[in-house]
Amino acid sequence: MTTLDDLAALDTRYMAAIDAAGDIPALEEVRVAALGKKGEVSLKMRDLGSMSPDERKVFGPALNGLKDSLTRAIEAKKTALEADALNAALASERVDITLPAPREPKGSLHPVSQVMEELAVIFADMGFAVAEGPDVEDDFHNFTALNFPADHPARDTHDTFFMEKGEDGTARLLRTHTSPVQIRTLMNSEPPVRIIAPGRVYRCDWDQTHTPMFHQVEGLVIDKDTHMGHLKGCLIDFIAAFFETDEVEVRFRPHHFPFTEPSAEMDVRYERVGDAVKVGSGDKWLEILGCGMVHPNVIRACGLDPDVYQGFAFGMGVDRLAMLKYGMSDLRPFFEPDPRWLSHYGFSPLLQANLATGLS
């Protein structure tokens, strides 16, 4: 028959086993042996039913006390073992936070996108809005409305990418300049108009300084009192802002464009500093853009009266501006999938161009 001394010995033995358990599985074996369905303490609890009332008064509290004591000891030991395991894992899997973090690849802004941003900032400060239009154009907007004669070389297939005619028989082509945006704006707006039209254009060229697809920005101002002096002042201010110099010397040479009259090419005095151009010094002249007063035929084609309205227009290559300002000698890598080139010439997308802190 079980005595209180037996229960005390049982308590001592299992407490020693609990204390000796070195891990969670070993502790679980002790728990099952003592408190499982067939454990020693559990079996003795069943024996209470065969005892007399007086014996149950003695052994009931003793067995319940033993069970509770072992349960608390097992829980305490389990908590200690889990803490030891966590500390061991932390010690073996420690990360040295003083080491530099691995470099993550980051993108950069393409020079063309950077120059587009710079142009938008400069001309926005002059009151210009940005206008856009489709890359696929028709003959009227790309040539006819711009006063191109029917036999003009630009209408030939060796200069222009023509496409299949539309369902209505209209000739379609990839625009050769962004001037069609000016036509569409004039036809859908009431003067005064002051816009720039940046975007992709397409011509049949491929060499060191020409590609079949490149970028242009064109400007248009239409009002009742606009004159050549406004054109010159606008472009001189633009060159000074874009090349970030107050020393600007320019000249306007007579030229011919179908859509302007009079027409001119604008040259700037410069010198080479490495592959980049330093504007405002040196003894050389560089043609930078084309410009002129909008031809009356163009104004008339847009439904306006050239005796009432007049204006000026200008156009320049965005890619060429990037080459001149940032010292790139070859245009073709602009359109090649080489991340090394872009990491060298690219710009941080977080540093947006602005006139207050500097464009570039």
mmCIF file with all atom_site columns, N, CA, C and O in Angstrom, residues 294-330:
data_model
loop_
_atom_site.group_PDB
_atom_site.id
_atom_site.type_symbol
_atom_site.label_atom_id
_atom_site.label_alt_id
_atom_site.label_comp_id
_atom_site.label_asym_id
_atom_site.label_entity_id
_atom_site.label_seq_id
_atom_site.pdbx_PDB_ins_code
_atom_site.Cartn_x
_atom_site.Cartn_y
_atom_site.Cartn_z
_atom_site.occupancy
_atom_site.B_iso_or_equiv
_atom_site.pdbx_formal_charge
_atom_site.auth_seq_id
_atom_site.auth_comp_id
_atom_site.auth_asym_id
_atom_site.auth_atom_id
_atom_site.pdbx_PDB_model_num
ATOM 1   N N  . VAL A 1 294 ? 7.045  82.409 -87.622 1.00 0.00 ? 294 VAL A N  1
ATOM 2   C CA . VAL A 1 294 ? 6.149  81.419 -88.225 1.00 0.00 ? 294 VAL A CA 1
ATOM 3   C C  . VAL A 1 294 ? 5.630  81.947 -89.570 1.00 0.00 ? 294 VAL A C  1
ATOM 4   O O  . VAL A 1 294 ? 5.163  83.080 -89.680 1.00 0.00 ? 294 VAL A O  1
ATOM 5   N N  . HIS A 1 295 ? 5.732  81.095 -90.585 1.00 0.00 ? 295 HIS A N  1
ATOM 6   C CA . HIS A 1 295 ? 5.322  81.478 -91.939 1.00 0.00 ? 295 HIS A CA 1
ATOM 7   C C  . HIS A 1 295 ? 3.811  81.765 -91.977 1.00 0.00 ? 295 HIS A C  1
ATOM 8   O O  . HIS A 1 295 ? 3.020  81.026 -91.364 1.00 0.00 ? 295 HIS A O  1
ATOM 9   N N  . PRO A 1 296 ? 3.388  82.802 -92.683 1.00 0.00 ? 296 PRO A N  1
ATOM 10  C CA . PRO A 1 296 ? 1.944  83.095 -92.772 1.00 0.00 ? 296 PRO A CA 1
ATOM 11  C C  . PRO A 1 296 ? 1.124  81.925 -93.283 1.00 0.00 ? 296 PRO A C  1
ATOM 12  O O  . PRO A 1 296 ? -0.040 81.745 -92.869 1.00 0.00 ? 296 PRO A O  1
ATOM 13  N N  . ASN A 1 297 ? 1.689  81.107 -94.172 1.00 0.00 ? 297 ASN A N  1
ATOM 14  C CA . ASN A 1 297 ? 0.942  79.954 -94.690 1.00 0.00 ? 297 ASN A CA 1
ATOM 15  C C  . ASN A 1 297 ? 0.630  78.950 -93.585 1.00 0.00 ? 297 ASN A C  1
ATOM 16  O O  . ASN A 1 297 ? -0.404 78.272 -93.622 1.00 0.00 ? 297 ASN A O  1
ATOM 17  N N  . VAL A 1 298 ? 1.540  78.819 -92.615 1.00 0.00 ? 298 VAL A N  1
ATOM 18  C CA . VAL A 1 298 ? 1.315  77.902 -91.497 1.00 0.00 ? 298 VAL A CA 1
ATOM 19  C C  . VAL A 1 298 ? 0.193  78.437 -90.613 1.00 0.00 ? 298 VAL A C  1
ATOM 20  O O  . VAL A 1 298 ? -0.711 77.697 -90.204 1.00 0.00 ? 298 VAL A O  1
ATOM 21  N N  . ILE A 1 299 ? 0.232  79.717 -90.330 1.00 0.00 ? 299 ILE A N  1
ATOM 22  C CA . ILE A 1 299 ? -0.823 80.323 -89.504 1.00 0.00 ? 299 ILE A CA 1
ATOM 23  C C  . ILE A 1 299 ? -2.172 80.197 -90.208 1.00 0.00 ? 299 ILE A C  1
ATOM 24  O O  . ILE A 1 299 ? -3.194 79.876 -89.585 1.00 0.00 ? 299 ILE A O  1
ATOM 25  N N  . ARG A 1 300 ? -2.159 80.411 -91.513 1.00 0.00 ? 300 ARG A N  1
ATOM 26  C CA . ARG A 1 300 ? -3.400 80.327 -92.291 1.00 0.00 ? 300 ARG A CA 1
ATOM 27  C C  . ARG A 1 300 ? -3.931 78.888 -92.308 1.00 0.00 ? 300 ARG A C  1
ATOM 28  O O  . ARG A 1 300 ? -5.146 78.652 -92.214 1.00 0.00 ? 300 ARG A O  1
ATOM 29  N N  . ALA A 1 301 ? -3.029 77.891 -92.425 1.00 0.00 ? 301 ALA A N  1
ATOM 30  C CA . ALA A 1 301 ? -3.444 76.480 -92.454 1.00 0.00 ? 301 ALA A CA 1
ATOM 31  C C  . ALA A 1 301 ? -4.095 76.048 -91.140 1.00 0.00 ? 301 ALA A C  1
ATOM 32  O O  . ALA A 1 301 ? -4.870 75.089 -91.115 1.00 0.00 ? 301 ALA A O  1
ATOM 33  N N  . CYS A 1 302 ? -3.784 76.765 -90.063 1.00 0.00 ? 302 CYS A N  1
ATOM 34  C CA . CYS A 1 302 ? -4.356 76.431 -88.755 1.00 0.00 ? 302 CYS A CA 1
ATOM 35  C C  . CYS A 1 302 ? -5.646 77.198 -88.477 1.00 0.00 ? 302 CYS A C  1
ATOM 36  O O  . CYS A 1 302 ? -6.179 77.140 -87.355 1.00 0.00 ? 302 CYS A O  1
ATOM 37  N N  . GLY A 1 303 ? -6.131 77.936 -89.483 1.00 0.00 ? 303 GLY A N  1
ATOM 38  C CA . GLY A 1 303 ? -7.402 78.628 -89.331 1.00 0.00 ? 303 GLY A CA 1
ATOM 39  C C  . GLY A 1 303 ? -7.297 79.996 -88.690 1.00 0.00 ? 303 GLY A C  1
ATOM 40  O O  . GLY A 1 303 ? -8.319 80.550 -88.264 1.00 0.00 ? 303 GLY A O  1
ATOM 41  N N  . LEU A 1 304 ? -6.101 80.578 -88.648 1.00 0.00 ? 304 LEU A N  1
ATOM 42  C CA . LEU A 1 304 ? -5.915 81.910 -88.079 1.00 0.00 ? 304 LEU A CA 1
ATOM 43  C C  . LEU A 1 304 ? -5.564 82.903 -89.175 1.00 0.00 ? 304 LEU A C  1
ATOM 44  O O  . LEU A 1 304 ? -5.075 82.533 -90.254 1.00 0.00 ? 304 LEU A O  1
ATOM 45  N N  . ASP A 1 305 ? -5.769 84.150 -88.897 1.00 0.00 ? 305 ASP A N  1
ATOM 46  C CA . ASP A 1 305 ? -5.485 85.211 -89.864 1.00 0.00 ? 305 ASP A CA 1
ATOM 47  C C  . ASP A 1 305 ? -4.059 85.718 -89.638 1.00 0.00 ? 305 ASP A C  1
ATOM 48  O O  . ASP A 1 305 ? -3.758 86.304 -88.589 1.00 0.00 ? 305 ASP A O  1
ATOM 49  N N  . PRO A 1 306 ? -3.146 85.512 -90.608 1.00 0.00 ? 306 PRO A N  1
ATOM 50  C CA . PRO A 1 306 ? -1.755 85.970 -90.432 1.00 0.00 ? 306 PRO A CA 1
ATOM 51  C C  . PRO A 1 306 ? -1.615 87.484 -90.399 1.00 0.00 ? 306 PRO A C  1
ATOM 52  O O  . PRO A 1 306 ? -0.557 87.991 -90.013 1.00 0.00 ? 306 PRO A O  1
ATOM 53  N N  . ASP A 1 307 ? -2.652 88.196 -90.811 1.00 0.00 ? 307 ASP A N  1
ATOM 54  C CA . ASP A 1 307 ? -2.607 89.658 -90.695 1.00 0.00 ? 307 ASP A CA 1
ATOM 55  C C  . ASP A 1 307 ? -2.904 90.124 -89.276 1.00 0.00 ? 307 ASP A C  1
ATOM 56  O O  . ASP A 1 307 ? -2.665 91.287 -88.937 1.00 0.00 ? 307 ASP A O  1
ATOM 57  N N  . VAL A 1 308 ? -3.430 89.211 -88.473 1.00 0.00 ? 308 VAL A N  1
ATOM 58  C CA . VAL A 1 308 ? -3.748 89.538 -87.083 1.00 0.00 ? 308 VAL A CA 1
ATOM 59  C C  . VAL A 1 308 ? -2.732 88.903 -86.127 1.00 0.00 ? 308 VAL A C  1
ATOM 60  O O  . VAL A 1 308 ? -2.274 89.539 -85.174 1.00 0.00 ? 308 VAL A O  1
ATOM 61  N N  . TYR A 1 309 ? -2.392 87.641 -86.401 1.00 0.00 ? 309 TYR A N  1
ATOM 62  C CA . TYR A 1 309 ? -1.509 86.902 -85.499 1.00 0.00 ? 309 TYR A CA 1
ATOM 63  C C  . TYR A 1 309 ? -0.170 86.618 -86.161 1.00 0.00 ? 309 TYR A C  1
ATOM 64  O O  . TYR A 1 309 ? -0.094 86.375 -87.378 1.00 0.00 ? 309 TYR A O  1
ATOM 65  N N  . GLN A 1 310 ? 0.866  86.634 -85.378 1.00 0.00 ? 310 GLN A N  1
ATOM 66  C CA . GLN A 1 310 ? 2.188  86.229 -85.821 1.00 0.00 ? 310 GLN A CA 1
ATOM 67  C C  . GLN A 1 310 ? 2.918  85.644 -84.621 1.00 0.00 ? 310 GLN A C  1
ATOM 68  O O  . GLN A 1 310 ? 2.458  85.767 -83.487 1.00 0.00 ? 310 GLN A O  1
ATOM 69  N N  . GLY A 1 311 ? 4.041  85.020 -84.887 1.00 0.00 ? 311 GLY A N  1
ATOM 70  C CA . GLY A 1 311 ? 4.756  84.393 -83.781 1.00 0.00 ? 311 GLY A CA 1
ATOM 71  C C  . GLY A 1 311 ? 6.080  83.830 -84.227 1.00 0.00 ? 311 GLY A C  1
ATOM 72  O O  . GLY A 1 311 ? 6.492  83.973 -85.378 1.00 0.00 ? 311 GLY A O  1
ATOM 73  N N  . PHE A 1 312 ? 6.749  83.164 -83.309 1.00 0.00 ? 312 PHE A N  1
ATOM 74  C CA . PHE A 1 312 ? 8.039  82.551 -83.646 1.00 0.00 ? 312 PHE A CA 1
ATOM 75  C C  . PHE A 1 312 ? 8.043  81.097 -83.211 1.00 0.00 ? 312 PHE A C  1
ATOM 76  O O  . PHE A 1 312 ? 7.249  80.656 -82.366 1.00 0.00 ? 312 PHE A O  1
ATOM 77  N N  . ALA A 1 313 ? 8.962  80.372 -83.821 1.00 0.00 ? 313 ALA A N  1
ATOM 78  C CA . ALA A 1 313 ? 9.122  78.954 -83.513 1.00 0.00 ? 313 ALA A CA 1
ATOM 79  C C  . ALA A 1 313 ? 10.598 78.628 -83.490 1.00 0.00 ? 313 ALA A C  1
ATOM 80  O O  . ALA A 1 313 ? 11.414 79.303 -84.120 1.00 0.00 ? 313 ALA A O  1
ATOM 81  N N  . PHE A 1 314 ? 10.943 77.572 -82.785 1.00 0.00 ? 314 PHE A N  1
ATOM 82  C CA . PHE A 1 314 ? 12.341 77.116 -82.728 1.00 0.00 ? 314 PHE A CA 1
ATOM 83  C C  . PHE A 1 314 ? 12.351 75.622 -82.480 1.00 0.00 ? 314 PHE A C  1
ATOM 84  O O  . PHE A 1 314 ? 11.360 75.040 -82.015 1.00 0.00 ? 314 PHE A O  1
ATOM 85  N N  . GLY A 1 315 ? 13.451 74.978 -82.782 1.00 0.00 ? 315 GLY A N  1
ATOM 86  C CA . GLY A 1 315 ? 13.572 73.546 -82.569 1.00 0.00 ? 315 GLY A CA 1
ATOM 87  C C  . GLY A 1 315 ? 15.017 73.145 -82.397 1.00 0.00 ? 315 GLY A C  1
ATOM 88  O O  . GLY A 1 315 ? 15.926 73.744 -82.981 1.00 0.00 ? 315 GLY A O  1
ATOM 89  N N  . MET A 1 316 ? 15.236 72.119 -81.562 1.00 0.00 ? 316 MET A N  1
ATOM 90  C CA . MET A 1 316 ? 16.602 71.649 -81.317 1.00 0.00 ? 316 MET A CA 1
ATOM 91  C C  . MET A 1 316 ? 16.566 70.187 -80.921 1.00 0.00 ? 316 MET A C  1
ATOM 92  O O  . MET A 1 316 ? 15.529 69.669 -80.482 1.00 0.00 ? 316 MET A O  1
ATOM 93  N N  . GLY A 1 317 ? 17.696 69.498 -81.072 1.00 0.00 ? 317 GLY A N  1
ATOM 94  C CA . GLY A 1 317 ? 17.798 68.093 -80.706 1.00 0.00 ? 317 GLY A CA 1
ATOM 95  C C  . GLY A 1 317 ? 18.141 67.932 -79.238 1.00 0.00 ? 317 GLY A C  1
ATOM 96  O O  . GLY A 1 317 ? 19.154 68.465 -78.765 1.00 0.00 ? 317 GLY A O  1
ATOM 97  N N  . VAL A 1 318 ? 17.307 67.204 -78.514 1.00 0.00 ? 318 VAL A N  1
ATOM 98  C CA . VAL A 1 318 ? 17.543 66.986 -77.087 1.00 0.00 ? 318 VAL A CA 1
ATOM 99  C C  . VAL A 1 318 ? 18.786 66.138 -76.869 1.00 0.00 ? 318 VAL A C  1
ATOM 100 O O  . VAL A 1 318 ? 19.602 66.412 -75.983 1.00 0.00 ? 318 VAL A O  1
ATOM 101 N N  . ASP A 1 319 ? 18.965 65.098 -77.680 1.00 0.00 ? 319 ASP A N  1
ATOM 102 C CA . ASP A 1 319 ? 20.123 64.217 -77.532 1.00 0.00 ? 319 ASP A CA 1
ATOM 103 C C  . ASP A 1 319 ? 21.425 64.997 -77.763 1.00 0.00 ? 319 ASP A C  1
ATOM 104 O O  . ASP A 1 319 ? 22.410 64.821 -77.050 1.00 0.00 ? 319 ASP A O  1
ATOM 105 N N  . ARG A 1 320 ? 21.403 65.868 -78.762 1.00 0.00 ? 320 ARG A N  1
ATOM 106 C CA . ARG A 1 320 ? 22.606 66.657 -79.062 1.00 0.00 ? 320 ARG A CA 1
ATOM 107 C C  . ARG A 1 320 ? 22.905 67.637 -77.935 1.00 0.00 ? 320 ARG A C  1
ATOM 108 O O  . ARG A 1 320 ? 24.071 67.854 -77.583 1.00 0.00 ? 320 ARG A O  1
ATOM 109 N N  . LEU A 1 321 ? 21.872 68.224 -77.349 1.00 0.00 ? 321 LEU A N  1
ATOM 110 C CA . LEU A 1 321 ? 22.095 69.100 -76.205 1.00 0.00 ? 321 LEU A CA 1
ATOM 111 C C  . LEU A 1 321 ? 22.747 68.343 -75.050 1.00 0.00 ? 321 LEU A C  1
ATOM 112 O O  . LEU A 1 321 ? 23.643 68.862 -74.373 1.00 0.00 ? 321 LEU A O  1
ATOM 113 N N  . ALA A 1 322 ? 22.294 67.106 -74.824 1.00 0.00 ? 322 ALA A N  1
ATOM 114 C CA . ALA A 1 322 ? 22.887 66.284 -73.759 1.00 0.00 ? 322 ALA A CA 1
ATOM 115 C C  . ALA A 1 322 ? 24.352 65.983 -74.074 1.00 0.00 ? 322 ALA A C  1
ATOM 116 O O  . ALA A 1 322 ? 25.210 66.034 -73.182 1.00 0.00 ? 322 ALA A O  1
ATOM 117 N N  . MET A 1 323 ? 24.647 65.676 -75.335 1.00 0.00 ? 323 MET A N  1
ATOM 118 C CA . MET A 1 323 ? 26.022 65.400 -75.733 1.00 0.00 ? 323 MET A CA 1
ATOM 119 C C  . MET A 1 323 ? 26.918 66.612 -75.496 1.00 0.00 ? 323 MET A C  1
ATOM 120 O O  . MET A 1 323 ? 28.034 66.496 -74.985 1.00 0.00 ? 323 MET A O  1
ATOM 121 N N  . LEU A 1 324 ? 26.434 67.786 -75.871 1.00 0.00 ? 324 LEU A N  1
ATOM 122 C CA . LEU A 1 324 ? 27.241 69.000 -75.742 1.00 0.00 ? 324 LEU A CA 1
ATOM 123 C C  . LEU A 1 324 ? 27.461 69.374 -74.282 1.00 0.00 ? 324 LEU A C  1
ATOM 124 O O  . LEU A 1 324 ? 28.575 69.723 -73.878 1.00 0.00 ? 324 LEU A O  1
ATOM 125 N N  . LYS A 1 325 ? 26.418 69.294 -73.474 1.00 0.00 ? 325 LYS A N  1
ATOM 126 C CA . LYS A 1 325 ? 26.522 69.746 -72.088 1.00 0.00 ? 325 LYS A CA 1
ATOM 127 C C  . LYS A 1 325 ? 27.276 68.766 -71.212 1.00 0.00 ? 325 LYS A C  1
ATOM 128 O O  . LYS A 1 325 ? 28.046 69.169 -70.328 1.00 0.00 ? 325 LYS A O  1
ATOM 129 N N  . TYR A 1 326 ? 27.074 67.461 -71.444 1.00 0.00 ? 326 TYR A N  1
ATOM 130 C CA . TYR A 1 326 ? 27.619 66.465 -70.538 1.00 0.00 ? 326 TYR A CA 1
ATOM 131 C C  . TYR A 1 326 ? 28.762 65.651 -71.129 1.00 0.00 ? 326 TYR A C  1
ATOM 132 O O  . TYR A 1 326 ? 29.174 64.650 -70.554 1.00 0.00 ? 326 TYR A O  1
ATOM 133 N N  . GLY A 1 327 ? 29.291 66.087 -72.279 1.00 0.00 ? 327 GLY A N  1
ATOM 134 C CA . GLY A 1 327 ? 30.532 65.508 -72.791 1.00 0.00 ? 327 GLY A CA 1
ATOM 135 C C  . GLY A 1 327 ? 30.424 64.096 -73.319 1.00 0.00 ? 327 GLY A C  1
ATOM 136 O O  . GLY A 1 327 ? 31.211 63.222 -72.937 1.00 0.00 ? 327 GLY A O  1
ATOM 137 N N  . MET A 1 328 ? 29.478 63.831 -74.199 1.00 0.00 ? 328 MET A N  1
ATOM 138 C CA . MET A 1 328 ? 29.328 62.518 -74.824 1.00 0.00 ? 328 MET A CA 1
ATOM 139 C C  . MET A 1 328 ? 29.626 62.664 -76.312 1.00 0.00 ? 328 MET A C  1
ATOM 140 O O  . MET A 1 328 ? 29.044 63.505 -76.986 1.00 0.00 ? 328 MET A O  1
ATOM 141 N N  . SER A 1 329 ? 30.520 61.859 -76.811 1.00 0.00 ? 329 SER A N  1
ATOM 142 C CA . SER A 1 329 ? 30.977 62.033 -78.184 1.00 0.00 ? 329 SER A CA 1
ATOM 143 C C  . SER A 1 329 ? 30.208 61.205 -79.197 1.00 0.00 ? 329 SER A C  1
ATOM 144 O O  . SER A 1 329 ? 30.315 61.455 -80.405 1.00 0.00 ? 329 SER A O  1
ATOM 145 N N  . ASP A 1 330 ? 29.451 60.212 -78.741 1.00 0.00 ? 330 ASP A N  1
ATOM 146 C CA . ASP A 1 330 ? 28.760 59.304 -79.667 1.00 0.00 ? 330 ASP A CA 1
ATOM 147 C C  . ASP A 1 330 ? 27.300 59.202 -79.254 1.00 0.00 ? 330 ASP A C  1
ATOM 148 O O  . ASP A 1 330 ? 26.983 58.965 -78.085 1.00 0.00 ? 330 ASP A O  1
#
